[in-house]
Amino acid sequence: MHKKLISAALKNYALYGYHGATMKKIADEVGIKPASIYFFYKNKEELFIAAFQQLLDRHFQKMESIFHENQDKPVKQIFTEMIHGIVSHHTGDMQGTDAYISLVTSPIDEISQYLHQHMQRYNNWLVDTLQSSLRKSYPQITDAEMNRIIKQFVLIGNGVFWGIKLYKGKDFEEQVVLAIQILESLFDELNEKYVSTNKP
Amino acid sequence: MHKKLISAALKNYALYGYHGATMKKIADEVGIKPASIYFFYKNKEELFIAAFQQLLDRHFQKMESIFHENQDKPVKQIFTEMIHGIVSHHTGDMQGTDAYISLVTSPIDEISQYLHQHMQRYNNWLVDTLQSSLRKSYPQITDAEMNRIIKQFVLIGNGVFWGIKLYKGKDFEEQVVLAIQILESLFDELNEKYVSTNKP
Amino acid sequence: MHKKLISAALKNYALYGYHGATMKKIADEVGIKPASIYFFYKNKEELFIAAFQQLLDRHFQKMESIFHENQDKPVKQIFTEMIHGIVSHHTGDMQGTDAYISLVTSPIDEISQYLHQHMQRYNNWLVDTLQSSLRKSYPQITDAEMNRIIKQFVLIGNGVFWGIKLYKGKDFEEQVVLAIQILESLFDELNEKYVSTNKP
Amino acid sequence: MHKKLISAALKNYALYGYHGATMKKIADEVGIKPASIYFFYKNKEELFIAAFQQLLDRHFQKMESIFHENQDKPVKQIFTEMIHGIVSHHTGDMQGTDAYISLVTSPIDEISQYLHQHMQRYNNWLVDTLQSSLRKSYPQITDAEMNRIIKQFVLIGNGVFWGIKLYKGKDFEEQVVLAIQILESLFDELNEKYVSTNKP
DNA sequence: TATGAATGAGATTTCATTCAT
DNA sequence: AATGAATGAAATCTCATTCAT
């Protein structure tokens, strides 16, 4: 029931925002009465804190698992697979995506703080992880250049992410293709610098 | 008073969402009583529809004026200036930006429709405008290539836009710099292809 | 404008009752703004008192004029013409009729009192008037018998009146016919008693 | 509580009309808070629809029971007892009577429709019932004559009913007496026609 | 576990009324 | 003669929450 309530809470949050997601709507969704929710959660705020934590934890876990599935492939492919991973994670759970977007503009303090922590943690993990992957393929790469390419990757990832809400169908697929093309040209530049001597 | 009410509505929408932006909060903000709002707008929904229309119209107008200020400059600069324009428009009106983000997940039908129309109109204008700028500098450019570079520009713009909510200060400035670097490399490729006279 | 306001007030009273007849609805009906009503009437209560007075006065005047048009005809015909008069007065002004019905259940003190006075005055006039008509045709009629026939006439008139709201078209017309048949048999009885010697 | 609410709703409707019968007044009457009414009825309209249905159903049931108590008596007495029944039903529940009168001018669609259905049903039942009673006592009576006497009975009943609101005390009692006198003379006529054996 | 009944607080909206213009 | 702007009061209704069962 905890799981079902969190899921219903997120769905309603995505649709109507915090104040629009009422205990009644959530209760209806899981087939109980509003009063019953209080058996599982102290109040509305606690329910939503639990829901948001789950949302962000799941996002983190998904990104980790995508990385682990691809960590032995060539770096470029790791990067492109992560783009695909972001896309499939979010398009496959539109309600979670909407909730995530709404979170970013949320004014509730406890939420904002947790979101900020999550961002920090996610970013650190991403940078650490991608740095080691890059270093493996380009041993002489400078820290600055690593940072640059990782941040550009994130920038492109963000562009694709926001596109999820702006484009549908073919239009969105095209965005993904174009994002990966950019990524590839970034790696082409890297290759020219660090691996040109490899091709005799 | 209409203007003040719309402004207050947007601010509160950005902060608390549709259901959290109460008529009382909005009235307090402009120094009248909640009942008085109904002299200017039939109900809450109509107030917000007016507010959202203004928000989107302003966004469009801002983009147009940025373009017109730069239309005689070299293409590459037009593109980079538009990135700067997007950034300054949104960072200078954070409340409007938050409102815009929330709009994207809004379930209110009339809003969603108007948003969709706006997107269509904005996109068409952007493509038309940038195409003619590109054609002037690269007369032999193919339609496909024009489309590609414009869409990649949009993708990068979206990445920068979403970054506004994720990064602050130096971190965000770095994102803009990196975005422009990507844009520049895209134009470098174009130049290689079409500005053959550069290579004597 | 006074006339138009009273008319609009009555119409809305008939439709929605006192509390449902809002100053806005009344103002809309006559094409002015609610604030303007206060130029003509001190407040809602005064407007309605004026309206109800007019309603009852008109009713009284109508009955008087019906009587005067028929006062030289045979008594029986006077009685039947008055039934027709009641019918045509009320069916021709359904909104006034509804207002009149609602008045009867109205809890507003000033109204109830005025209504009661009107009833008294109307009843007295009716009895006086019909008595002298009856006396002219049946000189030996007792006061008791006069009273009886007048009250039965009123009873039948009330039955027809209430039927206005219960029946439509043919069904209502039939009620009128049946009412007049009853009246006629009442007069047949009178004739047997007082004018049998007239038929040699 | 449902019963108490309906009763309070009818009382306040009779007193103040639909718009004057506020949820607060009704709640006060039954000793709860206005918000609590919404636990039992979705909104004001549904409460009143339930109340009106009960009002009309009770009226119908009362008339049926009056008939059943008297069905074995002579026809004439059935008719006069029903007049007495109408009177005692309505004078004994003045609030219900006022509510009933107000209903007749109600503009609320769902109410009007239900009222119309009730009228139809009540009328059909009345005609059917009285026809069989008449046929028992006057086997040779024509359908036309039966219809006539039933409709005249209804007409007189309506006159008495409307008199409830116009006369008090002795004056009203006199109306009932006069009504029954009329009924009796109607039956006298019937007897003359069909009970020829009375005149040896 | 779950709910029926209830409520205080507050949200949206309506309404009669005022007042300066 | 009429209205735009405003408001206090109140009406309808919603909502998070409580508590006894």
Tab-separated table of N, CA, C and O in Angstrom, chain C residues 83-176:
chain	number	residue	atom	x	y	z
C	83	ILE	N	-64.878	34.901	-13.664
C	83	ILE	CA	-63.996	33.724	-13.768
C	83	ILE	C	-63.092	33.881	-14.994
C	83	ILE	O	-61.863	33.737	-14.912
C	84	HIS	N	-63.735	34.202	-16.131
C	84	HIS	CA	-62.925	34.403	-17.346
C	84	HIS	C	-61.894	35.511	-17.128
C	84	HIS	O	-60.772	35.434	-17.612
C	85	GLY	N	-62.311	36.555	-16.391
C	85	GLY	CA	-61.393	37.668	-16.132
C	85	GLY	C	-60.183	37.232	-15.326
C	85	GLY	O	-59.044	37.554	-15.676
C	86	ILE	N	-60.448	36.459	-14.258
C	86	ILE	CA	-59.336	35.940	-13.450
C	86	ILE	C	-58.378	35.153	-14.330
C	86	ILE	O	-57.164	35.342	-14.299
C	87	VAL	N	-58.970	34.266	-15.134
C	87	VAL	CA	-58.158	33.420	-15.997
C	87	VAL	C	-57.319	34.254	-16.951
C	87	VAL	O	-56.105	34.062	-17.064
C	88	SER	N	-57.967	35.196	-17.643
C	88	SER	CA	-57.201	35.912	-18.672
C	88	SER	C	-56.166	36.832	-18.034
C	88	SER	O	-55.070	37.023	-18.551
C	89	HIS	N	-56.523	37.394	-16.868
C	89	HIS	CA	-55.529	38.230	-16.187
C	89	HIS	C	-54.290	37.432	-15.832
C	89	HIS	O	-53.165	37.877	-16.064
C	90	HIS	N	-54.486	36.249	-15.302
C	90	HIS	CA	-53.334	35.491	-14.809
C	90	HIS	C	-52.596	34.727	-15.902
C	90	HIS	O	-51.373	34.643	-15.881
C	91	THR	N	-53.350	34.176	-16.853
C	91	THR	CA	-52.626	33.453	-17.911
C	91	THR	C	-51.896	34.432	-18.817
C	91	THR	O	-50.879	34.097	-19.414
C	92	GLY	N	-52.397	35.664	-18.892
C	92	GLY	CA	-51.748	36.667	-19.745
C	92	GLY	C	-50.524	37.284	-19.102
C	92	GLY	O	-49.789	38.027	-19.744
C	93	ASP	N	-50.316	36.986	-17.843
C	93	ASP	CA	-49.149	37.553	-17.155
C	93	ASP	C	-48.620	36.498	-16.195
C	93	ASP	O	-48.708	36.621	-14.978
C	94	MET	N	-48.088	35.431	-16.821
C	94	MET	CA	-47.655	34.288	-16.014
C	94	MET	C	-46.617	34.691	-14.982
C	94	MET	O	-46.578	34.171	-13.871
C	95	GLN	N	-45.744	35.622	-15.391
C	95	GLN	CA	-44.695	36.047	-14.465
C	95	GLN	C	-45.321	36.732	-13.243
C	95	GLN	O	-44.913	36.489	-12.106
C	96	GLY	N	-46.356	37.520	-13.488
C	96	GLY	CA	-47.059	38.146	-12.369
C	96	GLY	C	-47.753	37.103	-11.506
C	96	GLY	O	-47.753	37.203	-10.280
C	97	THR	N	-48.308	36.093	-12.171
C	97	THR	CA	-48.988	35.033	-11.434
C	97	THR	C	-48.017	34.288	-10.519
C	97	THR	O	-48.290	34.047	-9.349
C	98	ASP	N	-46.874	33.926	-11.101
C	98	ASP	CA	-45.867	33.240	-10.293
C	98	ASP	C	-45.426	34.116	-9.124
C	98	ASP	O	-45.245	33.634	-8.004
C	99	ALA	N	-45.235	35.388	-9.394
C	99	ALA	CA	-44.840	36.300	-8.327
C	99	ALA	C	-45.900	36.321	-7.240
C	99	ALA	O	-45.593	36.268	-6.041
C	100	TYR	N	-47.154	36.361	-7.670
C	100	TYR	CA	-48.267	36.395	-6.722
C	100	TYR	C	-48.281	35.131	-5.847
C	100	TYR	O	-48.427	35.190	-4.628
C	101	ILE	N	-48.073	33.980	-6.496
C	101	ILE	CA	-48.048	32.718	-5.739
C	101	ILE	C	-46.902	32.727	-4.728
C	101	ILE	O	-47.072	32.351	-3.570
C	102	SER	N	-45.743	33.168	-5.202
C	102	SER	CA	-44.595	33.200	-4.298
C	102	SER	C	-44.843	34.143	-3.130
C	102	SER	O	-44.433	33.876	-2.000
C	103	LEU	N	-45.516	35.233	-3.406
C	103	LEU	CA	-45.818	36.204	-2.355
C	103	LEU	C	-46.542	35.535	-1.193
C	103	LEU	O	-46.284	35.849	-0.027
C	104	VAL	N	-47.450	34.651	-1.550
C	104	VAL	CA	-48.288	34.025	-0.529
C	104	VAL	C	-47.469	33.245	0.493
C	104	VAL	O	-47.852	33.108	1.652
C	105	THR	N	-46.318	32.739	0.053
C	105	THR	CA	-45.468	32.004	0.995
C	105	THR	C	-44.302	32.859	1.493
C	105	THR	O	-43.417	32.350	2.176
C	106	SER	N	-44.306	34.125	1.143
C	106	SER	CA	-43.169	34.980	1.504
C	106	SER	C	-43.070	35.233	3.002
C	106	SER	O	-44.081	35.442	3.680
C	107	PRO	N	-41.869	35.183	3.544
C	107	PRO	CA	-41.679	35.368	4.971
C	107	PRO	C	-41.330	36.810	5.336
C	107	PRO	O	-41.181	37.126	6.505
C	108	ILE	N	-41.184	37.678	4.333
C	108	ILE	CA	-40.756	39.038	4.636
C	108	ILE	C	-41.925	39.818	5.218
C	108	ILE	O	-42.979	39.952	4.581
C	109	ASP	N	-41.722	40.293	6.410
C	109	ASP	CA	-42.810	40.869	7.193
C	109	ASP	C	-43.580	41.973	6.471
C	109	ASP	O	-44.809	41.894	6.337
C	110	GLU	N	-42.868	42.962	6.019
C	110	GLU	CA	-43.525	44.101	5.393
C	110	GLU	C	-44.396	43.643	4.218
C	110	GLU	O	-45.466	44.181	3.966
C	111	ILE	N	-43.885	42.635	3.530
C	111	ILE	CA	-44.638	42.090	2.401
C	111	ILE	C	-45.900	41.389	2.882
C	111	ILE	O	-47.013	41.642	2.386
C	112	SER	N	-45.732	40.503	3.839
C	112	SER	CA	-46.869	39.727	4.338
C	112	SER	C	-47.993	40.650	4.790
C	112	SER	O	-49.169	40.396	4.508
C	113	GLN	N	-47.608	41.701	5.497
C	113	GLN	CA	-48.624	42.626	5.980
C	113	GLN	C	-49.370	43.287	4.824
C	113	GLN	O	-50.600	43.337	4.806
C	114	TYR	N	-48.585	43.784	3.862
C	114	TYR	CA	-49.232	44.448	2.735
C	114	TYR	C	-50.143	43.481	1.983
C	114	TYR	O	-51.250	43.839	1.566
C	115	LEU	N	-49.662	42.239	1.849
C	115	LEU	CA	-50.460	41.228	1.156
C	115	LEU	C	-51.778	40.987	1.899
C	115	LEU	O	-52.854	40.900	1.288
C	116	HIS	N	-51.676	40.911	3.226
C	116	HIS	CA	-52.861	40.666	4.035
C	116	HIS	C	-53.878	41.792	3.884
C	116	HIS	O	-55.083	41.561	3.700
C	117	GLN	N	-53.386	43.017	3.959
C	117	GLN	CA	-54.260	44.178	3.745
C	117	GLN	C	-54.963	44.104	2.402
C	117	GLN	O	-56.157	44.344	2.282
C	118	HIS	N	-54.158	43.775	1.386
C	118	HIS	CA	-54.711	43.690	0.035
C	118	HIS	C	-55.839	42.670	-0.026
C	118	HIS	O	-56.906	42.922	-0.603
C	119	MET	N	-55.583	41.516	0.580
C	119	MET	CA	-56.566	40.439	0.573
C	119	MET	C	-57.877	40.918	1.199
C	119	MET	O	-58.959	40.696	0.656
C	120	GLN	N	-57.741	41.535	2.347
C	120	GLN	CA	-58.888	42.065	3.078
C	120	GLN	C	-59.686	43.031	2.194
C	120	GLN	O	-60.894	42.905	2.008
C	121	ARG	N	-58.943	43.990	1.625
C	121	ARG	CA	-59.555	45.017	0.799
C	121	ARG	C	-60.246	44.398	-0.421
C	121	ARG	O	-61.393	44.718	-0.747
C	122	TYR	N	-59.548	43.464	-1.039
C	122	TYR	CA	-60.080	42.815	-2.238
C	122	TYR	C	-61.338	42.026	-1.899
C	122	TYR	O	-62.354	42.099	-2.602
C	123	ASN	N	-61.235	41.298	-0.809
C	123	ASN	CA	-62.370	40.477	-0.395
C	123	ASN	C	-63.601	41.337	-0.081
C	123	ASN	O	-64.717	41.033	-0.503
C	124	ASN	N	-63.344	42.392	0.676
C	124	ASN	CA	-64.454	43.279	1.016
C	124	ASN	C	-65.113	43.850	-0.225
C	124	ASN	O	-66.339	43.867	-0.346
C	125	TRP	N	-64.280	44.307	-1.117
C	125	TRP	CA	-64.827	44.886	-2.354
C	125	TRP	C	-65.641	43.854	-3.106
C	125	TRP	O	-66.747	44.107	-3.575
C	126	LEU	N	-65.069	42.639	-3.196
C	126	LEU	CA	-65.714	41.581	-3.952
C	126	LEU	C	-67.086	41.267	-3.355
C	126	LEU	O	-68.098	41.190	-4.078
C	127	VAL	N	-67.117	41.107	-2.049
C	127	VAL	CA	-68.373	40.762	-1.393
C	127	VAL	C	-69.390	41.892	-1.592
C	127	VAL	O	-70.531	41.651	-2.016
C	128	ASP	N	-68.975	43.124	-1.304
C	128	ASP	CA	-69.879	44.269	-1.479
C	128	ASP	C	-70.440	44.313	-2.888
C	128	ASP	O	-71.642	44.451	-3.116
C	129	THR	N	-69.551	44.210	-3.824
C	129	THR	CA	-69.917	44.347	-5.221
C	129	THR	C	-70.899	43.264	-5.645
C	129	THR	O	-71.945	43.544	-6.253
C	130	LEU	N	-70.527	42.027	-5.325
C	130	LEU	CA	-71.369	40.919	-5.772
C	130	LEU	C	-72.703	40.886	-5.029
C	130	LEU	O	-73.726	40.497	-5.600
C	131	GLN	N	-72.667	41.318	-3.761
C	131	GLN	CA	-73.920	41.375	-3.014
C	131	GLN	C	-74.933	42.283	-3.713
C	131	GLN	O	-76.095	41.921	-3.918
C	132	SER	N	-74.464	43.471	-4.103
C	132	SER	CA	-75.434	44.402	-4.702
C	132	SER	C	-75.925	43.880	-6.048
C	132	SER	O	-77.093	44.079	-6.408
C	133	SER	N	-75.046	43.181	-6.764
C	133	SER	CA	-75.495	42.586	-8.022
C	133	SER	C	-76.534	41.505	-7.776
C	133	SER	O	-77.538	41.403	-8.492
C	134	LEU	N	-76.261	40.698	-6.774
C	134	LEU	CA	-77.192	39.616	-6.470
C	134	LEU	C	-78.544	40.172	-6.018
C	134	LEU	O	-79.606	39.710	-6.428
C	135	ARG	N	-78.455	41.156	-5.145
C	135	ARG	CA	-79.691	41.739	-4.593
C	135	ARG	C	-80.591	42.297	-5.708
C	135	ARG	O	-81.808	42.187	-5.633
C	136	LYS	N	-79.916	42.861	-6.725
C	136	LYS	CA	-80.694	43.437	-7.813
C	136	LYS	C	-81.546	42.366	-8.501
C	136	LYS	O	-82.705	42.575	-8.818
C	137	SER	N	-80.949	41.174	-8.717
C	137	SER	CA	-81.673	40.117	-9.414
C	137	SER	C	-82.551	39.278	-8.503
C	137	SER	O	-83.563	38.730	-8.927
C	138	TYR	N	-82.089	39.098	-7.272
C	138	TYR	CA	-82.872	38.294	-6.340
C	138	TYR	C	-83.190	39.131	-5.107
C	138	TYR	O	-82.562	38.963	-4.059
C	139	PRO	N	-84.209	39.978	-5.185
C	139	PRO	CA	-84.469	40.930	-4.099
C	139	PRO	C	-84.725	40.249	-2.755
C	139	PRO	O	-84.377	40.785	-1.715
C	140	GLN	N	-85.302	39.037	-2.793
C	140	GLN	CA	-85.613	38.420	-1.499
C	140	GLN	C	-84.502	37.541	-0.936
C	140	GLN	O	-84.685	36.868	0.069
C	141	ILE	N	-83.367	37.512	-1.607
C	141	ILE	CA	-82.291	36.605	-1.174
C	141	ILE	C	-81.831	36.985	0.229
C	141	ILE	O	-81.729	38.164	0.567
C	142	THR	N	-81.565	35.937	1.040
C	142	THR	CA	-81.090	36.220	2.400
C	142	THR	C	-79.618	36.568	2.371
C	142	THR	O	-78.890	36.193	1.458
C	143	ASP	N	-79.168	37.272	3.409
C	143	ASP	CA	-77.748	37.596	3.517
C	143	ASP	C	-76.915	36.316	3.566
C	143	ASP	O	-75.862	36.208	2.916
C	144	ALA	N	-77.407	35.347	4.301
C	144	ALA	CA	-76.662	34.092	4.440
C	144	ALA	C	-76.465	33.438	3.089
C	144	ALA	O	-75.364	32.997	2.737
C	145	GLU	N	-77.521	33.411	2.329
C	145	GLU	CA	-77.453	32.747	1.042
C	145	GLU	C	-76.525	33.505	0.079
C	145	GLU	O	-75.780	32.907	-0.703
C	146	MET	N	-76.620	34.835	0.178
C	146	MET	CA	-75.704	35.640	-0.639
C	146	MET	C	-74.258	35.325	-0.296
C	146	MET	O	-73.424	35.100	-1.166
C	147	ASN	N	-73.989	35.327	1.008
C	147	ASN	CA	-72.644	35.020	1.456
C	147	ASN	C	-72.182	33.652	0.971
C	147	ASN	O	-71.057	33.483	0.525
C	148	ARG	N	-73.092	32.710	1.084
C	148	ARG	CA	-72.726	31.355	0.676
C	148	ARG	C	-72.332	31.315	-0.796
C	148	ARG	O	-71.268	30.818	-1.158
C	149	ILE	N	-73.169	31.904	-1.634
C	149	ILE	CA	-72.881	31.785	-3.067
C	149	ILE	C	-71.624	32.559	-3.454
C	149	ILE	O	-70.827	32.117	-4.278
C	150	ILE	N	-71.422	33.686	-2.804
C	150	ILE	CA	-70.198	34.444	-3.102
C	150	ILE	C	-68.965	33.654	-2.682
C	150	ILE	O	-67.972	33.551	-3.424
C	151	LYS	N	-69.037	33.045	-1.514
C	151	LYS	CA	-67.872	32.284	-1.058
C	151	LYS	C	-67.631	31.040	-1.898
C	151	LYS	O	-66.499	30.621	-2.109
C	152	GLN	N	-68.727	30.445	-2.365
C	152	GLN	CA	-68.534	29.302	-3.262
C	152	GLN	C	-67.946	29.752	-4.593
C	152	GLN	O	-67.108	29.068	-5.174
C	153	PHE	N	-68.369	30.921	-5.011
C	153	PHE	CA	-67.775	31.486	-6.239
C	153	PHE	C	-66.266	31.696	-6.052
C	153	PHE	O	-65.456	31.342	-6.916
C	154	VAL	N	-65.920	32.238	-4.897
C	154	VAL	CA	-64.495	32.456	-4.620
C	154	VAL	C	-63.740	31.127	-4.576
C	154	VAL	O	-62.648	30.986	-5.116
C	155	LEU	N	-64.384	30.149	-3.934
C	155	LEU	CA	-63.762	28.815	-3.847
C	155	LEU	C	-63.476	28.258	-5.228
C	155	LEU	O	-62.378	27.754	-5.521
C	156	ILE	N	-64.464	28.357	-6.084
C	156	ILE	CA	-64.294	27.847	-7.452
C	156	ILE	C	-63.231	28.665	-8.195
C	156	ILE	O	-62.402	28.120	-8.915
C	157	GLY	N	-63.266	29.963	-7.977
C	157	GLY	CA	-62.243	30.818	-8.589
C	157	GLY	C	-60.847	30.422	-8.144
C	157	GLY	O	-59.924	30.336	-8.958
C	158	ASN	N	-60.705	30.126	-6.865
C	158	ASN	CA	-59.400	29.680	-6.372
C	158	ASN	C	-58.975	28.366	-7.011
C	158	ASN	O	-57.805	28.169	-7.341
C	159	GLY	N	-59.963	27.479	-7.183
C	159	GLY	CA	-59.659	26.209	-7.825
C	159	GLY	C	-59.151	26.421	-9.242
C	159	GLY	O	-58.186	25.797	-9.674
C	160	VAL	N	-59.809	27.309	-9.963
C	160	VAL	CA	-59.369	27.607	-11.332
C	160	VAL	C	-57.977	28.243	-11.312
C	160	VAL	O	-57.100	27.878	-12.088
C	161	PHE	N	-57.810	29.188	-10.369
C	161	PHE	CA	-56.526	29.882	-10.285
C	161	PHE	C	-55.370	28.909	-10.064
C	161	PHE	O	-54.364	28.940	-10.760
C	162	TRP	N	-55.516	28.027	-9.089
C	162	TRP	CA	-54.435	27.077	-8.805
C	162	TRP	C	-54.225	26.127	-9.988
C	162	TRP	O	-53.109	25.688	-10.269
C	163	GLY	N	-55.321	25.868	-10.718
C	163	GLY	CA	-55.211	25.017	-11.888
C	163	GLY	C	-54.320	25.608	-12.976
C	163	GLY	O	-53.755	24.877	-13.783
C	164	ILE	N	-54.221	26.942	-12.987
C	164	ILE	CA	-53.363	27.592	-13.992
C	164	ILE	C	-51.962	26.999	-13.963
C	164	ILE	O	-51.336	26.783	-14.995
C	165	LYS	N	-51.458	26.730	-12.741
C	165	LYS	CA	-50.089	26.200	-12.633
C	165	LYS	C	-50.035	24.689	-12.814
C	165	LYS	O	-48.955	24.131	-13.000
C	166	LEU	N	-51.191	24.026	-12.715
C	166	LEU	CA	-51.163	22.559	-12.787
C	166	LEU	C	-51.488	22.013	-14.171
C	166	LEU	O	-51.016	20.943	-14.538
C	167	TYR	N	-52.309	22.723	-14.903
C	167	TYR	CA	-52.734	22.203	-16.202
C	167	TYR	C	-52.384	23.171	-17.325
C	167	TYR	O	-52.316	24.381	-17.117
C	168	LYS	N	-52.208	22.615	-18.496
C	168	LYS	CA	-51.894	23.442	-19.658
C	168	LYS	C	-52.878	23.130	-20.786
C	168	LYS	O	-53.473	22.053	-20.812
C	169	GLY	N	-53.029	24.063	-21.706
C	169	GLY	CA	-53.806	23.825	-22.927
C	169	GLY	C	-55.223	23.334	-22.674
C	169	GLY	O	-55.947	23.872	-21.842
C	170	LYS	N	-55.587	22.274	-23.409
C	170	LYS	CA	-56.950	21.720	-23.342
C	170	LYS	C	-57.351	21.388	-21.903
C	170	LYS	O	-58.494	21.612	-21.494
C	171	ASP	N	-56.419	20.780	-21.178
C	171	ASP	CA	-56.748	20.362	-19.813
C	171	ASP	C	-57.191	21.550	-18.967
C	171	ASP	O	-58.139	21.451	-18.194
C	172	PHE	N	-56.509	22.674	-19.155
C	172	PHE	CA	-56.884	23.833	-18.358
C	172	PHE	C	-58.219	24.424	-18.823
C	172	PHE	O	-59.073	24.780	-18.025
C	173	GLU	N	-58.356	24.491	-20.142
C	173	GLU	CA	-59.627	25.013	-20.681
C	173	GLU	C	-60.821	24.217	-20.150
C	173	GLU	O	-61.873	24.770	-19.823
C	174	GLU	N	-60.622	22.918	-20.045
C	174	GLU	CA	-61.686	22.056	-19.529
C	174	GLU	C	-62.023	22.439	-18.082
C	174	GLU	O	-63.196	22.454	-17.681
C	175	GLN	N	-60.978	22.750	-17.314
C	175	GLN	CA	-61.212	23.163	-15.926
C	175	GLN	C	-62.119	24.398	-15.871
C	175	GLN	O	-63.004	24.490	-15.032
C	176	VAL	N	-61.862	25.337	-16.785
C	176	VAL	CA	-62.668	26.551	-16.797
C	176	VAL	C	-64.125	26.215	-17.124
C	176	VAL	O	-65.060	26.689	-16.461
